[in-house]
mmCIF file of C-alpha atoms in Angstrom:
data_model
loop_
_atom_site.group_PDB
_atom_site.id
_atom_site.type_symbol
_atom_site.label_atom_id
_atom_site.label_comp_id
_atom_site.label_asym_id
_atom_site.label_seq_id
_atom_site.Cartn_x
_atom_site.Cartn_y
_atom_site.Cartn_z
ATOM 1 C CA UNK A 1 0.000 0.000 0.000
ATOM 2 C CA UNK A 2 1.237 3.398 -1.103
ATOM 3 C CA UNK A 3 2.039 5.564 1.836
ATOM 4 C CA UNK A 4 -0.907 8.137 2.720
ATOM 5 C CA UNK A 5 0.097 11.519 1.450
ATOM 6 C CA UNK A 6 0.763 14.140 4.122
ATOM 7 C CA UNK A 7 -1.720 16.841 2.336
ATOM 8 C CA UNK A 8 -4.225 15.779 -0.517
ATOM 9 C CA UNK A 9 -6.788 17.427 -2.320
ATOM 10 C CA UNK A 10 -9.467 16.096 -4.128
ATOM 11 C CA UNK A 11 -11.305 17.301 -6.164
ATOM 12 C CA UNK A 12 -12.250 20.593 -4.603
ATOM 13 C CA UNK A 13 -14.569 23.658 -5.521
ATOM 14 C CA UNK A 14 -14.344 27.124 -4.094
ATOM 15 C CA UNK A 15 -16.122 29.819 -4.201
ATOM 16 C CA UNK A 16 -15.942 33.861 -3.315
ATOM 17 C CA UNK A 17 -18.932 35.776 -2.218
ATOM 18 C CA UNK A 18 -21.567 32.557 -2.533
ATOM 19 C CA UNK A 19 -21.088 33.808 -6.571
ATOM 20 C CA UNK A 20 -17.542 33.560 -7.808
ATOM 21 C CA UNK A 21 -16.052 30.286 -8.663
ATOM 22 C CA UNK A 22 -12.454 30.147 -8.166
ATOM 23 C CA UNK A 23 -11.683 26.443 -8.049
ATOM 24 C CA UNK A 24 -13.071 24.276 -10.554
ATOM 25 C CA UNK A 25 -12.354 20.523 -9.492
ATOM 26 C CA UNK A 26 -8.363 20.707 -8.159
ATOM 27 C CA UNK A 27 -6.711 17.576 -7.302
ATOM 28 C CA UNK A 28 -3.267 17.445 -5.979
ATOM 29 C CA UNK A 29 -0.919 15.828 -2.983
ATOM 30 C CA UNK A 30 2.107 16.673 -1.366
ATOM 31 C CA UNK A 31 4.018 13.540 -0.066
ATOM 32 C CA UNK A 32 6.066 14.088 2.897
ATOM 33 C CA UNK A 33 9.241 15.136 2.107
ATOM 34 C CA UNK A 34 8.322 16.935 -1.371
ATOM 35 C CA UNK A 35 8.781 20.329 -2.188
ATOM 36 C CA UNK A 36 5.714 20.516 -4.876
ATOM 37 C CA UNK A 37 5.386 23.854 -6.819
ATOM 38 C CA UNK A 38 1.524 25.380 -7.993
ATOM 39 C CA UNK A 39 2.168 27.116 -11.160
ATOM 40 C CA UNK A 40 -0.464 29.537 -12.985
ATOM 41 C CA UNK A 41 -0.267 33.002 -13.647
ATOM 42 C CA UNK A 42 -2.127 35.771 -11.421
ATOM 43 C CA UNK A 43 -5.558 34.688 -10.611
ATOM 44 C CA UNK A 44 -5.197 31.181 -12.159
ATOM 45 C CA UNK A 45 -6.196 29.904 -8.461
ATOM 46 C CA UNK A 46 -2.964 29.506 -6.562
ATOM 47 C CA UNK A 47 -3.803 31.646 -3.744
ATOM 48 C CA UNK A 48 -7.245 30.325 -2.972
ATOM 49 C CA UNK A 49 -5.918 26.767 -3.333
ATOM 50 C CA UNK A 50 -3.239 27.654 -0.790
ATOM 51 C CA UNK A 51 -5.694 29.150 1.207
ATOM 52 C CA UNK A 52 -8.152 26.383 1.216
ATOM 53 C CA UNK A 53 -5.554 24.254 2.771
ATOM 54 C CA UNK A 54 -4.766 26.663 5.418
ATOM 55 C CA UNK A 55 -8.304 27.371 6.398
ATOM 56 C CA UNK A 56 -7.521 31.467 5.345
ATOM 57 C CA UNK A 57 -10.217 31.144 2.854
ATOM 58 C CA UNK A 58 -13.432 32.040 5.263
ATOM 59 C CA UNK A 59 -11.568 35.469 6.227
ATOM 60 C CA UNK A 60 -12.162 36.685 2.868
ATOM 61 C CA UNK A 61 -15.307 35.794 2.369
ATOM 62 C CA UNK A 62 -14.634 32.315 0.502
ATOM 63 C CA UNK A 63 -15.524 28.553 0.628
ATOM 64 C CA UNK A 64 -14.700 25.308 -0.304
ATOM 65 C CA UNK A 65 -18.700 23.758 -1.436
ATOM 66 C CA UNK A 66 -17.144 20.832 -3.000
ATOM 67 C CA UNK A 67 -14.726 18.077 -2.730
ATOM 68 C CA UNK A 68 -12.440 17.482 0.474
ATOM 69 C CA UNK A 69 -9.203 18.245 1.826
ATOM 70 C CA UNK A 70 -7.205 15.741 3.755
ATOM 71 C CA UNK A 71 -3.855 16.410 6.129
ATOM 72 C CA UNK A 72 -2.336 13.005 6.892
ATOM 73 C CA UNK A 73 -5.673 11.169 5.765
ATOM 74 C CA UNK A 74 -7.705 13.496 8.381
ATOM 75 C CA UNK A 75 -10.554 15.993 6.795
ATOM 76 C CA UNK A 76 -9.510 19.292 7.888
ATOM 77 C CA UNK A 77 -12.855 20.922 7.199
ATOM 78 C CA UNK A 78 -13.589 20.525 11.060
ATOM 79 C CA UNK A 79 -10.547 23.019 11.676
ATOM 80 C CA UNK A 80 -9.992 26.239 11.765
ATOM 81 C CA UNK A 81 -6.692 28.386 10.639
ATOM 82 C CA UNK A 82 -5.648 28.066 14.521
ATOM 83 C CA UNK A 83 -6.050 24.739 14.879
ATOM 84 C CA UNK A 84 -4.238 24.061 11.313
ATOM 85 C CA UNK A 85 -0.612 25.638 12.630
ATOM 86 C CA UNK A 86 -0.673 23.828 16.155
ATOM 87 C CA UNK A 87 -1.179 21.171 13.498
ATOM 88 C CA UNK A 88 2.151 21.819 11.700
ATOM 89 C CA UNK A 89 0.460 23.866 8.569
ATOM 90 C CA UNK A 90 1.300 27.148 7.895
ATOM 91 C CA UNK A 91 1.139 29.966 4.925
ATOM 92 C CA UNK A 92 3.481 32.366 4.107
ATOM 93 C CA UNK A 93 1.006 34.899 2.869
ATOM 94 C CA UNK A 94 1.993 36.537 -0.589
ATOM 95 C CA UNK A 95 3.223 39.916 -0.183
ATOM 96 C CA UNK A 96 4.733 39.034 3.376
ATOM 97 C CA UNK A 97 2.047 41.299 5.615
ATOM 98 C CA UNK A 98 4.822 41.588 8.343
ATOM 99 C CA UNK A 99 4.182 43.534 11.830
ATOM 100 C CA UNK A 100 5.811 47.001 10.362
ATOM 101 C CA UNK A 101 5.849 49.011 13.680
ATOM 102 C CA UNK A 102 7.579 45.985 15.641
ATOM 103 C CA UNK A 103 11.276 44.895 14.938
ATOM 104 C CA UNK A 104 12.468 42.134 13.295
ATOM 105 C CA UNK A 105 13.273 39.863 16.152
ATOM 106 C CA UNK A 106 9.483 40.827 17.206
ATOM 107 C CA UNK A 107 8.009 39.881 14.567
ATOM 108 C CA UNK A 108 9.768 36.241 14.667
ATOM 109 C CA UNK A 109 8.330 36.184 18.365
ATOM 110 C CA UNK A 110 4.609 35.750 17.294
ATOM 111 C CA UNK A 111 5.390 32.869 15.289
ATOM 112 C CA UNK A 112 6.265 31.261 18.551
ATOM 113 C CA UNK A 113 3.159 31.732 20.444
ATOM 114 C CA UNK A 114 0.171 29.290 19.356
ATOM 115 C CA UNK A 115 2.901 26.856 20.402
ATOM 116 C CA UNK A 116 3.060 27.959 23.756
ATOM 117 C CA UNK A 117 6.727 27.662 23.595
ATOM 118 C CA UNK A 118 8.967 28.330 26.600
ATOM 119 C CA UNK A 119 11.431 31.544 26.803
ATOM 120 C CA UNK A 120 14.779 29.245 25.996
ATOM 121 C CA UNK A 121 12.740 27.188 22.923
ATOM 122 C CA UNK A 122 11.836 30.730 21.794
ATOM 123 C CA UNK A 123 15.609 31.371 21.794
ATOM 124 C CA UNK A 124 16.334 28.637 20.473
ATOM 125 C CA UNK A 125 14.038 28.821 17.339
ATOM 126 C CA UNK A 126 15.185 32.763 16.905
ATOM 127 C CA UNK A 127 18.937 31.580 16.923
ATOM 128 C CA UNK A 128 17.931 29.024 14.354
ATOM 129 C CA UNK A 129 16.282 31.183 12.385
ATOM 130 C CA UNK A 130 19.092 33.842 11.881
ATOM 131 C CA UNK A 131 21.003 31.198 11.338
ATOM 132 C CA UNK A 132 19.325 30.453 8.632
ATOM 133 C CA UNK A 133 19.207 34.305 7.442
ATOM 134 C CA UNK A 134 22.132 36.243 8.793
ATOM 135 C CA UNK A 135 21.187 38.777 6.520
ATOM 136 C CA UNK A 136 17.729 40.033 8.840
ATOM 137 C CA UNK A 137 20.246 38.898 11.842
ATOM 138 C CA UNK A 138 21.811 42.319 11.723
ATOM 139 C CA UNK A 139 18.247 43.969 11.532
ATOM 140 C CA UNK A 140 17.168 42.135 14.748
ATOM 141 C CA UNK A 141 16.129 45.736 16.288
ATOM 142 C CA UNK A 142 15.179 47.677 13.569
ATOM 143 C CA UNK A 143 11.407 47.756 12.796
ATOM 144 C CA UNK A 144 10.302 45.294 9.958
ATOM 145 C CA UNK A 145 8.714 47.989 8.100
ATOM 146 C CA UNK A 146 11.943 49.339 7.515
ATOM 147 C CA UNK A 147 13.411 46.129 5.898
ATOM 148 C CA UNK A 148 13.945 45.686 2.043
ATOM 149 C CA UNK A 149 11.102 43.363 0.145
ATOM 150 C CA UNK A 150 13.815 40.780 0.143
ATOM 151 C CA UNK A 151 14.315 40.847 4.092
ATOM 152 C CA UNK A 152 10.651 41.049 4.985
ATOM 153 C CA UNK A 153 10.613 37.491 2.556
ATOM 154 C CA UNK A 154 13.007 36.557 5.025
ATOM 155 C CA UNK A 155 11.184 37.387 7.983
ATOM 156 C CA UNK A 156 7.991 36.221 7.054
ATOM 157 C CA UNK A 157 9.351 32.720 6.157
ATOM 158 C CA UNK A 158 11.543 32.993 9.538
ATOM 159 C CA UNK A 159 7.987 33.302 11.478
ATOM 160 C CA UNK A 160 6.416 30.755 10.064
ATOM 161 C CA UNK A 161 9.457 28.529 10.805
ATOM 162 C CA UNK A 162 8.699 29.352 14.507
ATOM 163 C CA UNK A 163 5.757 27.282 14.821
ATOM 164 C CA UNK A 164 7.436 23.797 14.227
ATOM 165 C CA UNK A 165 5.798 23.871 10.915
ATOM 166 C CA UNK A 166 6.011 20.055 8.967
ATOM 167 C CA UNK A 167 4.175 21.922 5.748
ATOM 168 C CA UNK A 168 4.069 25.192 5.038
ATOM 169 C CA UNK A 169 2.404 26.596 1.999
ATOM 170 C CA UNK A 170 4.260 29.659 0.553
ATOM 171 C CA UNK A 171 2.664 31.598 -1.610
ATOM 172 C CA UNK A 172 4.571 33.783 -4.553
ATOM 173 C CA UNK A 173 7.963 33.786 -2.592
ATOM 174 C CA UNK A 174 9.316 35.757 -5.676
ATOM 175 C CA UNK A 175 6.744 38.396 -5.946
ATOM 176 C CA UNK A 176 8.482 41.986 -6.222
ATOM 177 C CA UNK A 177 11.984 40.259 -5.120
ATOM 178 C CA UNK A 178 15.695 40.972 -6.668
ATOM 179 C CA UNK A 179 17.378 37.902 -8.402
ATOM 180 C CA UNK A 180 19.833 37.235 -5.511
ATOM 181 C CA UNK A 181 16.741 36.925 -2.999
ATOM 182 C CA UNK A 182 14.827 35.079 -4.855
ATOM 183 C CA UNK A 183 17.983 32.155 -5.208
ATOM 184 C CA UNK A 184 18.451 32.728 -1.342
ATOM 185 C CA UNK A 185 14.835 32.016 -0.728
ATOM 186 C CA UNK A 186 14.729 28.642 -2.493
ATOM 187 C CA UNK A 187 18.125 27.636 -1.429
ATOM 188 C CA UNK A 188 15.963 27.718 2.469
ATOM 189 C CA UNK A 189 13.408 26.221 1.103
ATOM 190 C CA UNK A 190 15.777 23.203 0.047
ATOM 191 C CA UNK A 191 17.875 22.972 3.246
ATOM 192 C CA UNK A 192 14.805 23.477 5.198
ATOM 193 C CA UNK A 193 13.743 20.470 3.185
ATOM 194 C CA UNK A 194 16.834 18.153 3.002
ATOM 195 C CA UNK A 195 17.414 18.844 6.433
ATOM 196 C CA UNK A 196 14.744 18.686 8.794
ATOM 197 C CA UNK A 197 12.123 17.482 6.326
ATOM 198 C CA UNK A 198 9.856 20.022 6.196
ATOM 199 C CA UNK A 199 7.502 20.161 3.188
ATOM 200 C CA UNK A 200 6.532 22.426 0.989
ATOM 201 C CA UNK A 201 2.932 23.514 -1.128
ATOM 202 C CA UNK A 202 4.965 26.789 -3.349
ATOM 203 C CA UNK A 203 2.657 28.775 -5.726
ATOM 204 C CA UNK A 204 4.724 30.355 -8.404
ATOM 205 C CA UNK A 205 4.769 32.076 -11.579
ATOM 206 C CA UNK A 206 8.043 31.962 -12.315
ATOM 207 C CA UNK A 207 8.252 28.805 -13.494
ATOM 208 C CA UNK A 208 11.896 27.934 -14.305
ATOM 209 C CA UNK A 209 13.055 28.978 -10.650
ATOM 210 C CA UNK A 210 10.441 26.689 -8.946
ATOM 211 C CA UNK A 211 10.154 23.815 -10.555
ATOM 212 C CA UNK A 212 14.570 23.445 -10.201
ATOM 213 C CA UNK A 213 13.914 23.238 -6.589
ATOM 214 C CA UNK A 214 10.379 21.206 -6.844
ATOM 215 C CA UNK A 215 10.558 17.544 -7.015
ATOM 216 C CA UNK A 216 6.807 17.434 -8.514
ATOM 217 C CA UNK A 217 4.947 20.514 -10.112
ATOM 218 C CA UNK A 218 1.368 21.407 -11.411
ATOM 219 C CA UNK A 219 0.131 23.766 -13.889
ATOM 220 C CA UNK A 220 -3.046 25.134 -12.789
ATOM 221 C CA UNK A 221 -5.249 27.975 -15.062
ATOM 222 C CA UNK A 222 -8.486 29.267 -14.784
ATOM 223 C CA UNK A 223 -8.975 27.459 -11.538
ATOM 224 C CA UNK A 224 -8.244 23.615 -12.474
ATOM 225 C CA UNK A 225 -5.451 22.372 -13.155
ATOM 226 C CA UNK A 226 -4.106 21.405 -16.326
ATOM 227 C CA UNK A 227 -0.891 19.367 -16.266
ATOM 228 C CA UNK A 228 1.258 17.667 -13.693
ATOM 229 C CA UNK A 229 4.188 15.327 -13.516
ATOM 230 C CA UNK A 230 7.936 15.384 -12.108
ATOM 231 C CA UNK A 231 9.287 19.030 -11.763
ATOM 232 C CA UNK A 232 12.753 17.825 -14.372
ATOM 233 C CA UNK A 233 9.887 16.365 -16.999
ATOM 234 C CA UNK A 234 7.987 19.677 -16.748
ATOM 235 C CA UNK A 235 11.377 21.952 -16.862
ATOM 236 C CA UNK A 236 11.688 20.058 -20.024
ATOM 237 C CA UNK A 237 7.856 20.749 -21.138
ATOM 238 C CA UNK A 238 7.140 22.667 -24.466
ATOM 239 C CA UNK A 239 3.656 23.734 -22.406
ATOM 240 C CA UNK A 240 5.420 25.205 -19.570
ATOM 241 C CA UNK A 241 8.190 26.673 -21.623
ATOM 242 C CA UNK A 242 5.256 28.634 -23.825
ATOM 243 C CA UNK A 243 2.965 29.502 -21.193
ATOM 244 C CA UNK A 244 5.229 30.513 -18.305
ATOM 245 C CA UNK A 245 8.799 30.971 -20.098
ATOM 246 C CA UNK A 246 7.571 32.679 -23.035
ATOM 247 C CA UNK A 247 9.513 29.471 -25.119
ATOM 248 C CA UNK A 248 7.835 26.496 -27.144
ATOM 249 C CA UNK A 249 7.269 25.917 -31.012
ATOM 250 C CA UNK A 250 4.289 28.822 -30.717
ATOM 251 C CA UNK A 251 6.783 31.312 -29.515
ATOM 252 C CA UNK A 252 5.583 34.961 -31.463
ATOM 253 C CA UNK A 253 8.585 35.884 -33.269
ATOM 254 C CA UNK A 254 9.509 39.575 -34.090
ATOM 255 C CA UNK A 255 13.061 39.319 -35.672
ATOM 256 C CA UNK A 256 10.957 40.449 -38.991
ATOM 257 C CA UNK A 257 9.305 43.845 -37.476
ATOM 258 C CA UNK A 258 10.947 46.524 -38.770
ATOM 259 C CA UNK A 259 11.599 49.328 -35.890
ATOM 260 C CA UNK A 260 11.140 53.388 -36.601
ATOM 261 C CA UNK A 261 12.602 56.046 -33.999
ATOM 262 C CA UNK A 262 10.028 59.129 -33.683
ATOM 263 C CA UNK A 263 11.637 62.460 -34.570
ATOM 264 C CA UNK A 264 12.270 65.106 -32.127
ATOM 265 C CA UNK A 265 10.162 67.665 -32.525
ATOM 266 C CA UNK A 266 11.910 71.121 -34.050
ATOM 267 C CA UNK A 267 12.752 73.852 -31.301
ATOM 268 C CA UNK A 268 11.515 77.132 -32.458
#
């Protein structure tokens, strides 16, 4: 018997509002141990997938009305977004949403407290963490609002790390980020992964960057999802290379457009 999958969801519907479909019949699991990337473009469904599995999706006025979602063979629907991180689930909401007015060590703090942690694990799990980014280390004091995108990345994924997480669901890590933090990102992602075997749920659009450190990826558009397999076979994939890389056989060529500079206009 294969081994149950730590997350899995079948076959699920969401809605917005009672009126807007978002998910249209998604179907995916994330083994323990994987690193599985959720590729679409904006408003192909990541988020709301993510957020299904998180239980985030009531705050905003959303739903699942169809299909279930499972974490370690166990329907979550009975939980709440509390109950999911004492769980070991957490998100890593795109665009970071960081405490601004409290410092950077601060903001790793709350990620300790659903846990109930003492004040030496707290220490502990803040030592670890800027061990992990040495970079936000030297910002322990200043005030996270005050950080570049790149560091608040940091922090955000530093606070989720707090809560013992064994999946966390990271949505659009390279949203608004500099090359260099982007690679810095993943290359956490991957320790986190080979070393402590944490797993991952990663919604991307940029493709190329998440499937090299996925070990399975799916394509998802207009709210189902379209194509899945092994992360190398997909890297390899005319589909993903047209519709995320801007490659494949259907790639618009414009070597033959000829190019005209507008004059500058006469100074009387």
């Amino acid at each position: 018997m294969s081994e149950t999958p730590l997350l899995s969801i079948n076959n699920i519907e969401a809605l917005y509002g009672g009126v807007i479909l978002a998910l249209r019949g998604v179907t995916l699991n994330v083994n323990k141990g994987d690193i599985v990337s959720l590729l679409g473009a904006n408003g192909a469904g990541k988020s709301t997938t993510l957020k299904a599995c998180s239980r985030l999706l009531e705050a905003e006025r959303g739903e699942v009305t169809k299909g279930v979602i499972e974490l370690n063979g166990e329907d979550i629907s009975q939980y709440n977004a509390y109950e999911m991180v004492k769980k070991g689930v957490v998100q890593v909401l795109e665009g970071r949403h960081i405490f601004s007015h409290l410092s950077v060590e601060e903001n790793l703090m709350t990620g300790s407290f659903i846990q109930n942690m003492s004040k030496e694990e707290m220490r502990r799990g803040i030592d670890h963490v800027f061990e992990l980014f040495p970079r936000i280390k030297e910002r322990r004091k200043n005030p996270g609002g005050l950080c570049s995108g790149g560091e608040q990345q940091m922090i955000a994924v530093g606070r989720a790390l707090m809560s013992k997480p064994s999946l966390i669901l990271l949505d659009e890590p390279s949203m608004g980020l500099a090359p260099q933090f982007i690679e810095q990102i993943f290359e956490i992602v991957k320790r986190l992964n080979e070393e402590e075997g944490v797993s991952f749920l990663v919604s991307e659009q940029n493709a190329m960057v998440a499937l090299r450190y996925a070990s399975i990826g799916y394509m998802i558009e207009n709210g189902r999802v379209i194509k899945k397999g092994l992360a190398k076979d997909l890297l390899e994939s005319s589909d993903v290379a047209e519709m995320y890389m801007g490659g494949g056989e259907n790639k618009v060529s414009f070597d033959g457009v000829k190019y005209y500079h507008r004059r500058r206009p006469c100074m009387v």
